[in-house]
Tab-separated table of C-alpha atoms in Angstrom:
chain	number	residue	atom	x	y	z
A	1	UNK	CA	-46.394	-33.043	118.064
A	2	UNK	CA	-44.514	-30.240	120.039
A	3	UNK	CA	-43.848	-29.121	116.583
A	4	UNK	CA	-47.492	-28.994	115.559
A	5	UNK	CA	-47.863	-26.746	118.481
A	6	UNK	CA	-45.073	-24.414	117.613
A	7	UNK	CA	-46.743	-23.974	113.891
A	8	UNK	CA	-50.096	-23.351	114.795
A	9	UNK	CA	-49.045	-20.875	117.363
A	10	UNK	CA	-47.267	-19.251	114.871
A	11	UNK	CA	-50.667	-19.205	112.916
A	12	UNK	CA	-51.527	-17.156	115.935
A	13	UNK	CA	-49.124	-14.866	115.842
A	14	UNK	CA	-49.491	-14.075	112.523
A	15	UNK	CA	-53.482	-12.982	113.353
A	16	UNK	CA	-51.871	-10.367	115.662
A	17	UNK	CA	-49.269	-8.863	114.100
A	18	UNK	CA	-52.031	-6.182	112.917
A	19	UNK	CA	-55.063	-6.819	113.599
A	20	UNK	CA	-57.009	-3.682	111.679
A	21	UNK	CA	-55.579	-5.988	108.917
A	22	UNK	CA	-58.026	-9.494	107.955
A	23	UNK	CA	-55.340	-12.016	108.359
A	24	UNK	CA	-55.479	-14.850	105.215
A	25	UNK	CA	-56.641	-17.824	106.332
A	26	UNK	CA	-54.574	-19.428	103.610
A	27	UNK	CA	-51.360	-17.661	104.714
A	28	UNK	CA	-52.219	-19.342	108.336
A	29	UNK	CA	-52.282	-22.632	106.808
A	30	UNK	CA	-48.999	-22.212	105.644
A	31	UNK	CA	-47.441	-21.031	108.977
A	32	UNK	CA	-49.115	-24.084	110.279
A	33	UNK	CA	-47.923	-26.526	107.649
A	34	UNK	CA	-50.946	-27.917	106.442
A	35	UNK	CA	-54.161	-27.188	103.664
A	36	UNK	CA	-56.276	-24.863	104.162
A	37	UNK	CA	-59.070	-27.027	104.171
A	38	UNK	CA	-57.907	-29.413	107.292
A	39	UNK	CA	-56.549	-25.883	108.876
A	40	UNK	CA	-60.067	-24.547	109.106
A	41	UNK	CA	-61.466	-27.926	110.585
A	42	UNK	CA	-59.218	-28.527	112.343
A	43	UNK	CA	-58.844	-24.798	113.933
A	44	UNK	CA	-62.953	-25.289	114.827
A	45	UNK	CA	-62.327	-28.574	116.747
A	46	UNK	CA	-59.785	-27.687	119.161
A	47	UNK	CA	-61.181	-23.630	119.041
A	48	UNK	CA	-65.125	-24.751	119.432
A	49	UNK	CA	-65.541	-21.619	116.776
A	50	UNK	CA	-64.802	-20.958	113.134
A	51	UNK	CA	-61.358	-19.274	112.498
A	52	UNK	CA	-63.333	-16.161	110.435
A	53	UNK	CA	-65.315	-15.823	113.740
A	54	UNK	CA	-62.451	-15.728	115.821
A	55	UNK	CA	-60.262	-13.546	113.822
A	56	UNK	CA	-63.286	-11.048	113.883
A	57	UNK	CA	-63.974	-11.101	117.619
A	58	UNK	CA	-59.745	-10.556	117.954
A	59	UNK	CA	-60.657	-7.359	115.469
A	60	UNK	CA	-63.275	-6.202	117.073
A	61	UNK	CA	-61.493	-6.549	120.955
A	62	UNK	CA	-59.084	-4.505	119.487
A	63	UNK	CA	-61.390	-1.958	118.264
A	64	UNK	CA	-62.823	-1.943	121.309
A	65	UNK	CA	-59.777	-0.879	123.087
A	66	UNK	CA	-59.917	2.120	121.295
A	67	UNK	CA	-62.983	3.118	121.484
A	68	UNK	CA	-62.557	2.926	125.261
A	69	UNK	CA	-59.313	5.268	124.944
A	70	UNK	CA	-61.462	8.104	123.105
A	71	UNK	CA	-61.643	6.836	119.443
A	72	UNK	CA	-64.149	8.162	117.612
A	73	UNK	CA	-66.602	5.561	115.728
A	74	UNK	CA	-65.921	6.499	112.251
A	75	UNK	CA	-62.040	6.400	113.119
A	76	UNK	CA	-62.216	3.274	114.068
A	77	UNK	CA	-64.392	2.283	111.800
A	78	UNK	CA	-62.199	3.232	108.851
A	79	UNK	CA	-59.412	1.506	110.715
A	80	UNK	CA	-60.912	-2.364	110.979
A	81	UNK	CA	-62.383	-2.021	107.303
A	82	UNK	CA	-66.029	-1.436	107.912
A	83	UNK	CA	-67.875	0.247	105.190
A	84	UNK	CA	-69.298	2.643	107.737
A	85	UNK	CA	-69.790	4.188	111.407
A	86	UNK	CA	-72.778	2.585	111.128
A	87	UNK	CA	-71.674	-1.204	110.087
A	88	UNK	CA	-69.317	-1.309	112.648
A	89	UNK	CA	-71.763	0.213	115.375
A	90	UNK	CA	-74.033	-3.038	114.200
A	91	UNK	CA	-70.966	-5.465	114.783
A	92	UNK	CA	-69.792	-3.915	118.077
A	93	UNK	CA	-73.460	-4.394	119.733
A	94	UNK	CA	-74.093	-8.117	118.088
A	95	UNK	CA	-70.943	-8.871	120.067
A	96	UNK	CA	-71.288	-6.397	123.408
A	97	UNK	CA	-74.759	-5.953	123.193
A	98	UNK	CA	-74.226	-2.271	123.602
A	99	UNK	CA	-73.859	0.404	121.359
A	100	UNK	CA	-69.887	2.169	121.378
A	101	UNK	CA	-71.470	5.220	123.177
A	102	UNK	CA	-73.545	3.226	125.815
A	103	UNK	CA	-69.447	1.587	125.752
A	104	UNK	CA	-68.606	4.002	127.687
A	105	UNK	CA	-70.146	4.763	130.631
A	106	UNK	CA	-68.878	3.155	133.689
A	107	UNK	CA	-69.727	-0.179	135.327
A	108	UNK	CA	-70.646	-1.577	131.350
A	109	UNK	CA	-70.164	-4.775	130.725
A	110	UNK	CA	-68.219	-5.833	127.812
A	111	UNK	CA	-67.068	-9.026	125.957
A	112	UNK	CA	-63.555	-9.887	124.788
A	113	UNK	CA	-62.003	-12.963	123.036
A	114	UNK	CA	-58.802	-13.670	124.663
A	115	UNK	CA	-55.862	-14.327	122.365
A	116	UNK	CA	-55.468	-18.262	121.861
A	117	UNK	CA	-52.278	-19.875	122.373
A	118	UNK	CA	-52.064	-24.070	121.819
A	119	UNK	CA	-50.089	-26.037	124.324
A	120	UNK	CA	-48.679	-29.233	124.501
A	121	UNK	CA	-50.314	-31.398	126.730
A	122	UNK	CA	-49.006	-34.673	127.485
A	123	UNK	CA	-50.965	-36.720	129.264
A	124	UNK	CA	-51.763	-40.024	127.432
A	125	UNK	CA	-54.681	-40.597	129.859
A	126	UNK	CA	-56.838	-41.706	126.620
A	127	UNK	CA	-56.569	-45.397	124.609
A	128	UNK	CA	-57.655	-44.188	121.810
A	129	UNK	CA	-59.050	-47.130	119.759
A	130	UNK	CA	-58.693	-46.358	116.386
A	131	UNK	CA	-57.717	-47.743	112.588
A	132	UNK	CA	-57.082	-46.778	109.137
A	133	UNK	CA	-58.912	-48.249	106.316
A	134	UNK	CA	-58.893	-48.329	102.790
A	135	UNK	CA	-61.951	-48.148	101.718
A	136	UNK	CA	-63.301	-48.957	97.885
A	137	UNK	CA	-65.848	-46.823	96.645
A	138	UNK	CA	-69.512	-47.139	97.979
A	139	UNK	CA	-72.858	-45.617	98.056
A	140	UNK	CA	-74.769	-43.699	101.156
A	141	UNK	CA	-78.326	-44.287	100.717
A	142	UNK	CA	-81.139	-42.687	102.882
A	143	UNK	CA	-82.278	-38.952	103.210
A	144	UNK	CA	-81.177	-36.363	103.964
A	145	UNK	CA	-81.724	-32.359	105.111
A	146	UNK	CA	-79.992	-28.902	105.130
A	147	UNK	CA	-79.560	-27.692	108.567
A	148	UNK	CA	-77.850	-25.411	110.231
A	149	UNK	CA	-74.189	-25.416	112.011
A	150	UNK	CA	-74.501	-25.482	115.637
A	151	UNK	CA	-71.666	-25.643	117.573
A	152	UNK	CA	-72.973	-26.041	121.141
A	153	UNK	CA	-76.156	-27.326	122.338
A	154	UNK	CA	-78.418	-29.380	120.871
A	155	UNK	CA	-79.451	-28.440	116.464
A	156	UNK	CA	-83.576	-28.884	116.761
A	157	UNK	CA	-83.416	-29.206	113.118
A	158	UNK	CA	-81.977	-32.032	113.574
A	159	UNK	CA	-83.419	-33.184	116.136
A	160	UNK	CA	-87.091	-32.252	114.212
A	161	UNK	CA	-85.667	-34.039	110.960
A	162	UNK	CA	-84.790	-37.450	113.298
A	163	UNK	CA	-88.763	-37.201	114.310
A	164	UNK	CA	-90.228	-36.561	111.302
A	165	UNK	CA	-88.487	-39.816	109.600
A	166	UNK	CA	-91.444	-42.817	108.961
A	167	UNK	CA	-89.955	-45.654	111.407
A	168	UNK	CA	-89.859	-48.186	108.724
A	169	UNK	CA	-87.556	-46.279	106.505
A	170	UNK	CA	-84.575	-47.954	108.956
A	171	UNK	CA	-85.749	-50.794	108.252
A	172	UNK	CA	-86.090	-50.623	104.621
A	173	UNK	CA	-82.236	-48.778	104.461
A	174	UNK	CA	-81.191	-51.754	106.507
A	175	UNK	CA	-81.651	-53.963	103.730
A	176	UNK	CA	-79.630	-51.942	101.550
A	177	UNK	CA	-76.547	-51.981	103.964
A	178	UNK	CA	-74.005	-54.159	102.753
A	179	UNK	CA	-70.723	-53.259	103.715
A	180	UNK	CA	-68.970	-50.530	106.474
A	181	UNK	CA	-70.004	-48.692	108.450
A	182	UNK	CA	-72.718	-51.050	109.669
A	183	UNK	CA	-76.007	-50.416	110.510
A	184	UNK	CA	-77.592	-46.853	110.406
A	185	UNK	CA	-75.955	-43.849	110.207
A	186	UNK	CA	-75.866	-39.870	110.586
A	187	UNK	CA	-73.654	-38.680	108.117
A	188	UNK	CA	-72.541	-34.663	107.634
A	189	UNK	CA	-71.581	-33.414	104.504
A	190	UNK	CA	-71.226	-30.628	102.032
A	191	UNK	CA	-70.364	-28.366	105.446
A	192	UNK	CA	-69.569	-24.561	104.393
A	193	UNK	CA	-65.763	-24.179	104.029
A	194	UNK	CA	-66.092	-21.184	106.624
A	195	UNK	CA	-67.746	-23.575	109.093
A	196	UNK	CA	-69.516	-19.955	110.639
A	197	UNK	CA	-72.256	-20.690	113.211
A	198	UNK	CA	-75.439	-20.829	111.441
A	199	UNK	CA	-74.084	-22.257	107.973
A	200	UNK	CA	-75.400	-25.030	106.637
A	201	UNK	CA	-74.904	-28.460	105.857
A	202	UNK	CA	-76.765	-31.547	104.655
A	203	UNK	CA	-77.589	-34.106	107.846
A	204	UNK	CA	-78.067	-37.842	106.321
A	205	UNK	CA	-80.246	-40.405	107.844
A	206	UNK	CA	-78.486	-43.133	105.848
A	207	UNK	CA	-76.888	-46.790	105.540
A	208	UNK	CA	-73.587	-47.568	103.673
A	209	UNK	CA	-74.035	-49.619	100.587
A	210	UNK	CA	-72.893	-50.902	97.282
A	211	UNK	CA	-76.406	-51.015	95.475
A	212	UNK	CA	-77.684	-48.158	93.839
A	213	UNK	CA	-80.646	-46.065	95.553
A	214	UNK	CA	-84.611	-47.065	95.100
A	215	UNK	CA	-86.533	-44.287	93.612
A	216	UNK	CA	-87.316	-42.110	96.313
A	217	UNK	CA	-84.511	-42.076	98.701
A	218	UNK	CA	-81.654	-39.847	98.518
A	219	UNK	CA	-78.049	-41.189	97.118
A	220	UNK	CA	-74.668	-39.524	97.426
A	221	UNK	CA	-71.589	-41.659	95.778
A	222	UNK	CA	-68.452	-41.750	97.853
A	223	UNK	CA	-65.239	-42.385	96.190
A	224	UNK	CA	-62.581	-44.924	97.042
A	225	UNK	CA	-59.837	-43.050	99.792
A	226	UNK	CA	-58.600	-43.729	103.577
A	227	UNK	CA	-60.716	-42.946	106.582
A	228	UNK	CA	-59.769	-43.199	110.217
A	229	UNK	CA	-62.017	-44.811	112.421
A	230	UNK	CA	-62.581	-44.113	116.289
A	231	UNK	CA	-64.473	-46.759	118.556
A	232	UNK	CA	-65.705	-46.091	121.735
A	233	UNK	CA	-67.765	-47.558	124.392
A	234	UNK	CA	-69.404	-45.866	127.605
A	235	UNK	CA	-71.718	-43.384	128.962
A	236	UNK	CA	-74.514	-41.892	126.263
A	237	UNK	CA	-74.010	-39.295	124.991
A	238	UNK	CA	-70.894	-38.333	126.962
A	239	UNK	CA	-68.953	-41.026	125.313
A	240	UNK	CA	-69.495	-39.471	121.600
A	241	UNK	CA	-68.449	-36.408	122.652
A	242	UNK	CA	-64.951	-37.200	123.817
A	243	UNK	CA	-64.559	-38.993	120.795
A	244	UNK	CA	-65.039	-36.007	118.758
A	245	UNK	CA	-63.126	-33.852	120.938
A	246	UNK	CA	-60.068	-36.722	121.488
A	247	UNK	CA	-60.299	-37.233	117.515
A	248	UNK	CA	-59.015	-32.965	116.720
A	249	UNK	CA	-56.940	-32.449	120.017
A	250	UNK	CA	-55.094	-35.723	120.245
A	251	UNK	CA	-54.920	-37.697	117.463
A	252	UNK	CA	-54.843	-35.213	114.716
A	253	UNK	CA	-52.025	-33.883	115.481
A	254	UNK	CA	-49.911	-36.556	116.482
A	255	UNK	CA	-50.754	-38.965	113.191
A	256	UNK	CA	-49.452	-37.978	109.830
A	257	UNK	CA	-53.027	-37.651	108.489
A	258	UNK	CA	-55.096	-34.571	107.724
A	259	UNK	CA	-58.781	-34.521	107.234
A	260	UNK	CA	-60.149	-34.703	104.147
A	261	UNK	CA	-63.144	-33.188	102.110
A	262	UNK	CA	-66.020	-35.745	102.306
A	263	UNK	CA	-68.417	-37.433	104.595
A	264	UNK	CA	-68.059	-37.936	107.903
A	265	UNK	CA	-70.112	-40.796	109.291
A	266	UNK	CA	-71.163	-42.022	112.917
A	267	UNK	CA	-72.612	-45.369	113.783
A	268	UNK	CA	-74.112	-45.988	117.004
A	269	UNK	CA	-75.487	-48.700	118.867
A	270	UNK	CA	-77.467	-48.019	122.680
A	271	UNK	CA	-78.734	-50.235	125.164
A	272	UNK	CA	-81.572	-50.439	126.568
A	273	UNK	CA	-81.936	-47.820	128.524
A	274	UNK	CA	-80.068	-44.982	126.391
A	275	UNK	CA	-77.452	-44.002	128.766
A	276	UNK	CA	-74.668	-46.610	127.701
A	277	UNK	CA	-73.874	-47.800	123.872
A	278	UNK	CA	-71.133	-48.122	121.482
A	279	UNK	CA	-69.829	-45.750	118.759
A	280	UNK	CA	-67.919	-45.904	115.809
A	281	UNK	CA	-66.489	-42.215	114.030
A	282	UNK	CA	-65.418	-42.604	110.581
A	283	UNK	CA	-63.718	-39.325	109.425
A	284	UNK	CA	-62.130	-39.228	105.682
A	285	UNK	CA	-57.829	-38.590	106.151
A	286	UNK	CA	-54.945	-38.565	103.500
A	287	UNK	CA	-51.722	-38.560	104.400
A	288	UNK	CA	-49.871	-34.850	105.878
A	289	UNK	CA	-47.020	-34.819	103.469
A	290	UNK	CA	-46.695	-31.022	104.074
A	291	UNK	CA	-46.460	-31.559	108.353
A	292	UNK	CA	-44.579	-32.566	110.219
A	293	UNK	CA	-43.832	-36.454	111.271
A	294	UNK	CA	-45.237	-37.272	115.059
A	295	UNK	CA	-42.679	-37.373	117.185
């Protein structure tokens, strides 16, 4: 694991050797010793924003700087590869709010994104429950929605897709379920490689089966492969949350797994009352042969 640290901060470092230059997010993935794919979810996880975002927030700090020490917009401009004065003056107030010039004057207030460095934190506080399974091919069945990434906060569209669902359709996809997960489901998929706020993705209301789909519901086929699977049991929604979070910071990079392109499916079951339940995480792995081992 202390290795895993060393690589990705040397993913870092890489970002700031020049930062007027767009670092490749595939040459990160090869400081870090991993695909590109599981590099990019991964970064989001334990980051809580895309690496494109961040790498353009470190650019534009940067930029910043100079336009505080008497840089002149188009300079600057030029410099950080925006087409013009004018699409980087757009950029620096979507993330100051402020315009270079109104920069400037004294007592503004502007944002910066702090270089990230990943530590080793040993702790061990956390049982995480977990198992790997090899699964044989199966069949989500249900419906399903583009919506949009959010990374903090509730998604209404969600949330507005959930409500609009006829409450006998769990019913009727309960009768279809027929092997793991159990029960119903909401399944993400088909998430934008970039993983930028405000991408999309399809949201699944959906059971896990081996039958084919009744005319009328959505069907998305889901090939044989390993998946890791989290279970925990506490306070709603608190308890779903850590799982998530424990899932990218702690067991990610201590296993010699990777995620995976494909579904990622969570089963949950409340009590009455809504504030305490169980949950099961499934998220699709194959084995790191590029990382390192754990240690």
């Amino acid at each position: 694991m202390e290795a895993t640290v060393q690589e990705w901060n040397r993913a870092m470092a890489i970002i700031e050797q020049d930062l007027a230059a767009t670092a490749e997010v595939s040459e990160l993935a090869k400081a870090a010793l991993t695909s590109e794919y599981h590099f990019r979810r991964m970064f989001s996880s334990l980051a809580g924003i895309p690496i494109s975002e961040y790498i353009r927030r470190r650019r534009l700090t940067a930029a910043t700087a100079e336009i505080l020490g008497g840089a002149t917009v188009l300079e600057v401009a030029v410099r950080y590869g925006y087409g013009s004065a004018e699409a980087f003056t757009r950029a620096f107030k979507a993330m100051h709010g402020l315009t270079p010039s109104e920069a400037r004057r004294p007592g503004a207030v502007l944002h910066s994104q702090p270089q990230l460095r990943f530590h080793l934190r040993v702790e061990g506080n956390t049982d995480m429950k977990h198992r790997i399974v090899d699964k044989g091919a199966f069949h989500l069945i249900g419906l399903k929605a583009r919506v949009p990434l959010v990374h903090s906060g509730p998604n209404q569209a969600i949330i507005d897709f959930q409500r609009s669902l006829d409450p006998a359709l769990t019913a009727r996809l309960l009768e279809l379920a027929d092997t793991d997960p159990s029960g119903p489901l909401s399944v993400t998929d088909n998430i934008n490689e970039q993983r930028t706020e405000g991408s999309e993705l399809d949201y699944w209301h959906a059971v896990a089966s081996t039958k084919a789909a009744p005319e009328g519901l959505d069907s998305l086929g889901v090939p044989a492969g390993q998946w890791v699977v989290f279970e925990a049991e506490g306070k709603f929604p608190e308890v779903l949350q850590s799982m998530w979070a424990d899932a990218a910071t702690e067991w990610f990079p201590a296993n010699p797994y990777r995620w995976a392109p494909g579904p990622e499916m969570l089963s949950v079951q409340v009590e009455a009352g809504g504030t305490h339940g169980r949950g099961q995480l499934w998220i699709p792995v194959e084995r790191d042969t590029a990382g390192s081992a754990p240690a």
